[in-house]
CSV table of C-alpha atoms in Angstrom, one decimal:
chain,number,residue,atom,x,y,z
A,1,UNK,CA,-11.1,-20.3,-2.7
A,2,UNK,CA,-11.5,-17.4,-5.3
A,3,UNK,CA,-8.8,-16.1,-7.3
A,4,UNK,CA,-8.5,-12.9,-8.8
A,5,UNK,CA,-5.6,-13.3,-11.3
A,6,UNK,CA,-3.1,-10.3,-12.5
A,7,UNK,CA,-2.8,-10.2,-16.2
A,8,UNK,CA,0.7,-11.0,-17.8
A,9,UNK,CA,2.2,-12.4,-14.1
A,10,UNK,CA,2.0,-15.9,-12.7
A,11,UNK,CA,0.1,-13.7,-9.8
A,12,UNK,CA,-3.3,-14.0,-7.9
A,13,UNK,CA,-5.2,-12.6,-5.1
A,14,UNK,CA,-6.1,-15.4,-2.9
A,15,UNK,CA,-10.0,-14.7,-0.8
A,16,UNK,CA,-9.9,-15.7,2.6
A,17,UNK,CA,-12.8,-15.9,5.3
A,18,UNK,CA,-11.4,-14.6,8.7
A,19,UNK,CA,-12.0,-17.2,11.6
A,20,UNK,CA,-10.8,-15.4,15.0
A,21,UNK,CA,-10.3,-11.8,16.0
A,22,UNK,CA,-6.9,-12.6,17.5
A,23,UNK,CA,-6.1,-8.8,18.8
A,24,UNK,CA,-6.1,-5.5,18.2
A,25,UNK,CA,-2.1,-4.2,16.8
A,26,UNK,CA,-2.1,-0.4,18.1
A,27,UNK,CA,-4.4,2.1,18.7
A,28,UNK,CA,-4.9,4.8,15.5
A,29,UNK,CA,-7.7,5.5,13.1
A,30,UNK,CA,-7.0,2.4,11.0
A,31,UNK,CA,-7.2,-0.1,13.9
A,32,UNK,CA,-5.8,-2.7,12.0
A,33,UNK,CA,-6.0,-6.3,13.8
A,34,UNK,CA,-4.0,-9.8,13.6
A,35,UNK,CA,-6.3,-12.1,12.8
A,36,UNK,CA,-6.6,-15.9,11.6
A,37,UNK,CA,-8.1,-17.1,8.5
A,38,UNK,CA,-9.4,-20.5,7.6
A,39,UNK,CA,-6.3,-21.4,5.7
A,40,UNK,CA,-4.4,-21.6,8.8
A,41,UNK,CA,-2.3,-18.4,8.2
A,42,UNK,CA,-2.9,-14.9,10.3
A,43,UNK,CA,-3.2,-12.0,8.8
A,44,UNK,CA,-2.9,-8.3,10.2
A,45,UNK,CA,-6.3,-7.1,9.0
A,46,UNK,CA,-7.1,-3.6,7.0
A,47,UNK,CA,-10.8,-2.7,7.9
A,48,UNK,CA,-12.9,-0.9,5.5
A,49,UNK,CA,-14.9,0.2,8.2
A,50,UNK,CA,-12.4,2.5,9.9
A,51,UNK,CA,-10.3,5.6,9.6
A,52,UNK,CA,-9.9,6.4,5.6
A,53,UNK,CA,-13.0,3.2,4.8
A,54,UNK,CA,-12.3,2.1,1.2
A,55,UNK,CA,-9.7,4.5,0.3
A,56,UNK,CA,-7.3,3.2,2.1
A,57,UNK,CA,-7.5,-0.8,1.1
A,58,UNK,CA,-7.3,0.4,-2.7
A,59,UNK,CA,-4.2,2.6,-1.1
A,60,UNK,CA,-2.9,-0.6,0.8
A,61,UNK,CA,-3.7,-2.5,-2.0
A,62,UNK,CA,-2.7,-0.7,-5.1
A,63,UNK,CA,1.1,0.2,-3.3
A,64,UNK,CA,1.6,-2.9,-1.9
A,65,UNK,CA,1.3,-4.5,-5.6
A,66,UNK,CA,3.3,-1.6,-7.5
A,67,UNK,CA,5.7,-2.2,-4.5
A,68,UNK,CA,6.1,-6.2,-5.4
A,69,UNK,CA,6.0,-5.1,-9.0
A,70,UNK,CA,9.0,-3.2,-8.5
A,71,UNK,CA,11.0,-6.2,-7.0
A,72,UNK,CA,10.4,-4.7,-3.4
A,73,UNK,CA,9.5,-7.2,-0.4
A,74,UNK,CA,5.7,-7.1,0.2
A,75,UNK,CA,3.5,-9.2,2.6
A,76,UNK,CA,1.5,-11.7,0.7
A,77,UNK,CA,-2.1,-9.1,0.0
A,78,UNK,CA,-5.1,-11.2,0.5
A,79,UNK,CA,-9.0,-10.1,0.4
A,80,UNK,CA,-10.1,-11.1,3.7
A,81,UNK,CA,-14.1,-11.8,4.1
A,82,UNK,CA,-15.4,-10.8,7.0
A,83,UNK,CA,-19.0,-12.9,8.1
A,84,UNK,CA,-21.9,-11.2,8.9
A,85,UNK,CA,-22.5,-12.8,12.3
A,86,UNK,CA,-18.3,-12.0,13.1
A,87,UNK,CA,-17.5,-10.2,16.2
A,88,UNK,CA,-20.5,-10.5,18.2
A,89,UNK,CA,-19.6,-11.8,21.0
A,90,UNK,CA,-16.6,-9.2,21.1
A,91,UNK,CA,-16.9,-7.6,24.2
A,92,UNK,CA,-15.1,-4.2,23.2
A,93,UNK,CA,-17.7,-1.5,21.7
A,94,UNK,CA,-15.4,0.0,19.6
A,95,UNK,CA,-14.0,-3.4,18.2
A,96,UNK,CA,-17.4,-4.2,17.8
A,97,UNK,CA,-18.8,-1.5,16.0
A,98,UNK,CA,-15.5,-1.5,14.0
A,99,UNK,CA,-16.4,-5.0,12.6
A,100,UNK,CA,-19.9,-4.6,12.3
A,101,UNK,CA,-19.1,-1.7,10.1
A,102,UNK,CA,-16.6,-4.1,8.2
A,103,UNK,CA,-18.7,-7.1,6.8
A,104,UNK,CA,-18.2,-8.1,3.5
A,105,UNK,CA,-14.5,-7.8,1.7
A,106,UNK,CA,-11.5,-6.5,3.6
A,107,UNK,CA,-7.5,-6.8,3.3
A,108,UNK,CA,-5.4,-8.5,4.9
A,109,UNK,CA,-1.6,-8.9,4.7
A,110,UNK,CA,0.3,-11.9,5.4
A,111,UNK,CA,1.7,-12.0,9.2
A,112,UNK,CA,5.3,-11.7,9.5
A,113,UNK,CA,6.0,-14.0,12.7
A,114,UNK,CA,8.7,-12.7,14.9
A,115,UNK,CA,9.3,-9.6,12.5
A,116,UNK,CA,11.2,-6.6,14.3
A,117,UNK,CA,10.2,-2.8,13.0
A,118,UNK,CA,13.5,-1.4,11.3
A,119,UNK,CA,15.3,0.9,13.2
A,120,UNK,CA,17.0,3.5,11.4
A,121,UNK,CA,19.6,4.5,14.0
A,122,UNK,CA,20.7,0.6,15.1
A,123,UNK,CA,20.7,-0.7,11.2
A,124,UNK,CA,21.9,0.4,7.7
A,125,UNK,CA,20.3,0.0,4.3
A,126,UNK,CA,21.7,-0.6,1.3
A,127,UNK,CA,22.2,3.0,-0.5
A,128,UNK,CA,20.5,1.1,-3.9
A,129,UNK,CA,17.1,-0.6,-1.5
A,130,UNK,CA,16.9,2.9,0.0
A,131,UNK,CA,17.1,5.1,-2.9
A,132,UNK,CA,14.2,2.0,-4.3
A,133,UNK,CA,12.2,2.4,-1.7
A,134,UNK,CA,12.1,6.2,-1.6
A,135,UNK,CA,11.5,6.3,-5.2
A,136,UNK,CA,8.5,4.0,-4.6
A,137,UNK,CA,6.9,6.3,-2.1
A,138,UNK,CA,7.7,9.4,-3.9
A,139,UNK,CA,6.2,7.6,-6.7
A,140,UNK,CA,2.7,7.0,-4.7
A,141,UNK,CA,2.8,9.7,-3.0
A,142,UNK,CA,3.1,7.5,0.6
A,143,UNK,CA,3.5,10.0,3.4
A,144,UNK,CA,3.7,7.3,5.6
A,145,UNK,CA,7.6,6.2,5.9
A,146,UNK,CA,8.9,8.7,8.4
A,147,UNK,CA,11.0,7.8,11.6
A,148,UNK,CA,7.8,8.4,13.8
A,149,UNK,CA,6.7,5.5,12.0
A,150,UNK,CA,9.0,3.9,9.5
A,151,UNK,CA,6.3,0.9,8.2
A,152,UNK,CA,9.3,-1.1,7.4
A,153,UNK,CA,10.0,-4.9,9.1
A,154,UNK,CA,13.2,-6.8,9.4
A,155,UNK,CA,12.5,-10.6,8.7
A,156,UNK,CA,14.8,-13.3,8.0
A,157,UNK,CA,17.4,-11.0,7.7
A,158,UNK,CA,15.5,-8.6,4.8
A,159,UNK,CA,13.9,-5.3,4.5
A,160,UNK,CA,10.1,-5.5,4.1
A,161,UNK,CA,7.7,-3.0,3.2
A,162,UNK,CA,4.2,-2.9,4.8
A,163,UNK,CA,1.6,-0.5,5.1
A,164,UNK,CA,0.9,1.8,1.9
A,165,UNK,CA,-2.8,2.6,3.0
A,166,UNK,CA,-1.7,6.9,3.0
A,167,UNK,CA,-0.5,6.5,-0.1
A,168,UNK,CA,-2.6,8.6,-3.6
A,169,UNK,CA,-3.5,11.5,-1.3
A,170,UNK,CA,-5.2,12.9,-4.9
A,171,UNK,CA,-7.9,10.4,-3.8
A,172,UNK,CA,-9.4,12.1,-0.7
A,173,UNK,CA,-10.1,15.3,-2.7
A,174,UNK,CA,-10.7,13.8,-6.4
A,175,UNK,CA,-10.2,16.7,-8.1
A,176,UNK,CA,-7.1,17.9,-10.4
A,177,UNK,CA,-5.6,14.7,-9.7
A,178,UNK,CA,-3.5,15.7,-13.1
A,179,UNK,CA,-2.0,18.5,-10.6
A,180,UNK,CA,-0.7,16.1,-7.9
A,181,UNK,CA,0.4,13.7,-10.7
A,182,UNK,CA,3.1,16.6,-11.6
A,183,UNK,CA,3.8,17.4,-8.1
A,184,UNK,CA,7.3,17.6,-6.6
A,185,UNK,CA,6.2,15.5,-3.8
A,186,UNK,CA,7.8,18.1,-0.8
A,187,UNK,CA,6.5,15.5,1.9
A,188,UNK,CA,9.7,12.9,0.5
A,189,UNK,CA,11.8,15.4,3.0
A,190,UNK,CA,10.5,13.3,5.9
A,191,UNK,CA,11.2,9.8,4.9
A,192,UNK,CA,13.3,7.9,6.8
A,193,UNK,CA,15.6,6.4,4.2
A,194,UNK,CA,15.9,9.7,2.4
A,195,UNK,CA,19.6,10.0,3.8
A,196,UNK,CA,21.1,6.1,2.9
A,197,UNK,CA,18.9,7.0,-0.7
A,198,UNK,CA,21.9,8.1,-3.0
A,199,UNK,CA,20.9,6.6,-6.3
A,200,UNK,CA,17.9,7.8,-7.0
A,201,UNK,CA,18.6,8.8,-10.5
A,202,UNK,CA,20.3,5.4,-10.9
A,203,UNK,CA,17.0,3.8,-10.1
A,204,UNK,CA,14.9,6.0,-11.7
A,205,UNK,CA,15.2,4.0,-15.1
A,206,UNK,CA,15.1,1.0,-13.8
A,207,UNK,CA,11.7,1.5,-11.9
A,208,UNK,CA,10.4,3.2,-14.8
A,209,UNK,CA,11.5,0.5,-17.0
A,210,UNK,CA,9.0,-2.1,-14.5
A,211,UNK,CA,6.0,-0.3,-15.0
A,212,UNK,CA,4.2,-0.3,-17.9
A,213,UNK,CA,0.4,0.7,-19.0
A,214,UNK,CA,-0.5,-3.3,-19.1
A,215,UNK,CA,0.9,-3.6,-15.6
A,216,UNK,CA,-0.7,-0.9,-14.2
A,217,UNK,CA,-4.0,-1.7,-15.8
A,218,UNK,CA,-3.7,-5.4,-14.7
A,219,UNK,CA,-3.1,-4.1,-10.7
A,220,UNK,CA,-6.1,-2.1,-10.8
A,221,UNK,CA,-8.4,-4.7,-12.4
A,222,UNK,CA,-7.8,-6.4,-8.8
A,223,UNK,CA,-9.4,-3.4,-7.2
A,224,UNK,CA,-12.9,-4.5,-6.3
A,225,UNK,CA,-16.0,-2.5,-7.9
A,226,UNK,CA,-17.2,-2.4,-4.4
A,227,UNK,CA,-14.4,-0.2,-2.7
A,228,UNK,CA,-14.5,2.0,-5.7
A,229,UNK,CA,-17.7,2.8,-5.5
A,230,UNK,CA,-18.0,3.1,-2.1
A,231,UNK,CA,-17.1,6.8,-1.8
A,232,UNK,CA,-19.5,7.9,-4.6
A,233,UNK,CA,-16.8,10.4,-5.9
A,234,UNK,CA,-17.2,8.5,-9.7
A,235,UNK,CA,-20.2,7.2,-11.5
A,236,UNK,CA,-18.8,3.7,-12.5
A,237,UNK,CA,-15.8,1.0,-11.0
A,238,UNK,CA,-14.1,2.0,-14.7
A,239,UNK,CA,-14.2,5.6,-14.3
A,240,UNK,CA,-12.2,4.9,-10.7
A,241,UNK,CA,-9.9,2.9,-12.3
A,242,UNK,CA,-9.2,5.2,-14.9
A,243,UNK,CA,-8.3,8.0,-13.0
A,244,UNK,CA,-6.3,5.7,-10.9
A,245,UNK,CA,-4.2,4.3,-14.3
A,246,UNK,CA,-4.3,8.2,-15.4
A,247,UNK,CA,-2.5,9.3,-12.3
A,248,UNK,CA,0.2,6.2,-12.3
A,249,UNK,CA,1.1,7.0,-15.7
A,250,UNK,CA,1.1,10.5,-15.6
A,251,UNK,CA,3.2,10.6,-12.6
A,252,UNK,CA,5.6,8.3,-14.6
A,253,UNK,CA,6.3,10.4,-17.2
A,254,UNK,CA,7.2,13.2,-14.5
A,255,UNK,CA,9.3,11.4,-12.4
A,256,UNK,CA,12.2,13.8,-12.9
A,257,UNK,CA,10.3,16.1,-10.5
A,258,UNK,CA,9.8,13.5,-7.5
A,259,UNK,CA,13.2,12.6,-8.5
A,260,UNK,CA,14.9,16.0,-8.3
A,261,UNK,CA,12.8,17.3,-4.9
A,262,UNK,CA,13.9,14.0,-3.3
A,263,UNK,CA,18.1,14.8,-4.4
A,264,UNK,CA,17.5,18.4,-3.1
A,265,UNK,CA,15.9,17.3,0.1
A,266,UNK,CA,18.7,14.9,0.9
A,267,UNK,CA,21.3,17.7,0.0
A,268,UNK,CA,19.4,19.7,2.3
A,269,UNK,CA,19.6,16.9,5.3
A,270,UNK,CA,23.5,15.6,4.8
């Protein structure tokens, strides 16, 4: 199987060819799938055909990694290769036209057997993981932790985080991504570990202390040319990536001001 390996970490991103549609997971724009792979495992599958295409496997892809990076529980990320001939004889259309529109190189994350979705009012969270997490997000700009949908799984008695595909929203638009880099981040208000997140200044240096420019650079190099390219909004898989990197480190250097709007929100709620 191909490896893609991450500079400067005993880290790679495995290539797997998915074998069996096993089922849709829930209804959405993403329509993400369990599926199994011919190593054995299953994976929930990240389509690049649906909802966001592309933008939201380099989302998945590029959180999930800065998420493991920061000592957070992640999924194993694989690329998952989808056949042409796959899903032919699935007998839903919209399954169908779903994988058809997927061929080629997908993600997939590691399947958490008999994983239960954290429930905020029924379990607790240590204040230090909380305020972690929610700097993470702030971080990425995930809007996606809310109690609607929290995106976080108990297993074997730990907190794990999956689902980071709404994270960069700078990415839709493209532009003035030096703007939302600075930004205060107002959507933190709605997270759902906002209230048990009490040391988020605490954590602040030790995140920032994770994260350096070789990191960063060495996360993105796992980004495929393919997906960057795939929305046409650069001329070249480098001039994607540097944006990306740009951001990241940008947003670093400001993280006072995700920081202090994520204190003043949780003021606001307790």
């Amino acid at each position: 199987m191909k490896e893609i390996i991450m500079k400067e970490r005993n880290f790679s991103l495995r290539t797997v060819n998915v074998m069996r549609y096993v089922m849709p997971l829930r209804e959405g724009g993403s329509l993400p799938a369990l599926a199994e792979a011919d190593d054995g495992f299953n994976y929930v599958l990240k389509f690049k055909g649906a909802g966001q295409r592309e933008k939201a496997l380099i989302a998945e892809l590029i959180g999930g990694e800065v998420a493991r990076l920061l000592g957070l529980k992640v999924p194993e990320l694989v690329f998952a290769n989808l056949d042409e001939a796959f899903g032919r004889s699935e007998g839903d259309e919209e399954i169908q036209d779903l994988l058809k529109g997927s061929q080629g190189l997908n993600l997939g994350l590691h399947f958490l057997s008999k994983a239960v979705t954290f429930d905020p009012g029924a379990s607790s969270v240590d204040e230090e993981l909380a305020s972690k997490i929610v700097w993470l997000d702030a971080y990425i700009t995930n809007v996606d932790r809310t109690y609607r949908n929290t995106n976080l799984l108990i297993w074997n008695r730990e907190l794990w985080l999956i689902d980071h595909g709404a994270s960069f929203l700078f990415h839709h638009s493209w532009e003035n991504f030096e703007k939302h880099a600075k930004s205060p981040f107002s959507m933190i208000k709605d997270h759902v570990l906002l209230p048990m997140a009490g040391k988020l200044e605490k954590v602040d240096h030790e995140m920032k202390s994770k994260i350096t420019p070789d990191k960063i650079s060495a996360i993105l190099d796992l980004v495929p040319d393919e997906w960057l390219m795939a929305s046409r909004d650069v001329e070249s898989p480098d001039e994607g990536r540097k944006v990306y990197e740009e951001f990241l480190l940008l947003r670093l250097e400001n993280s006072s001001v995700f920081v202090k709007e994520a204190q003043d929100a949780r003021k606001a709620l307790i």
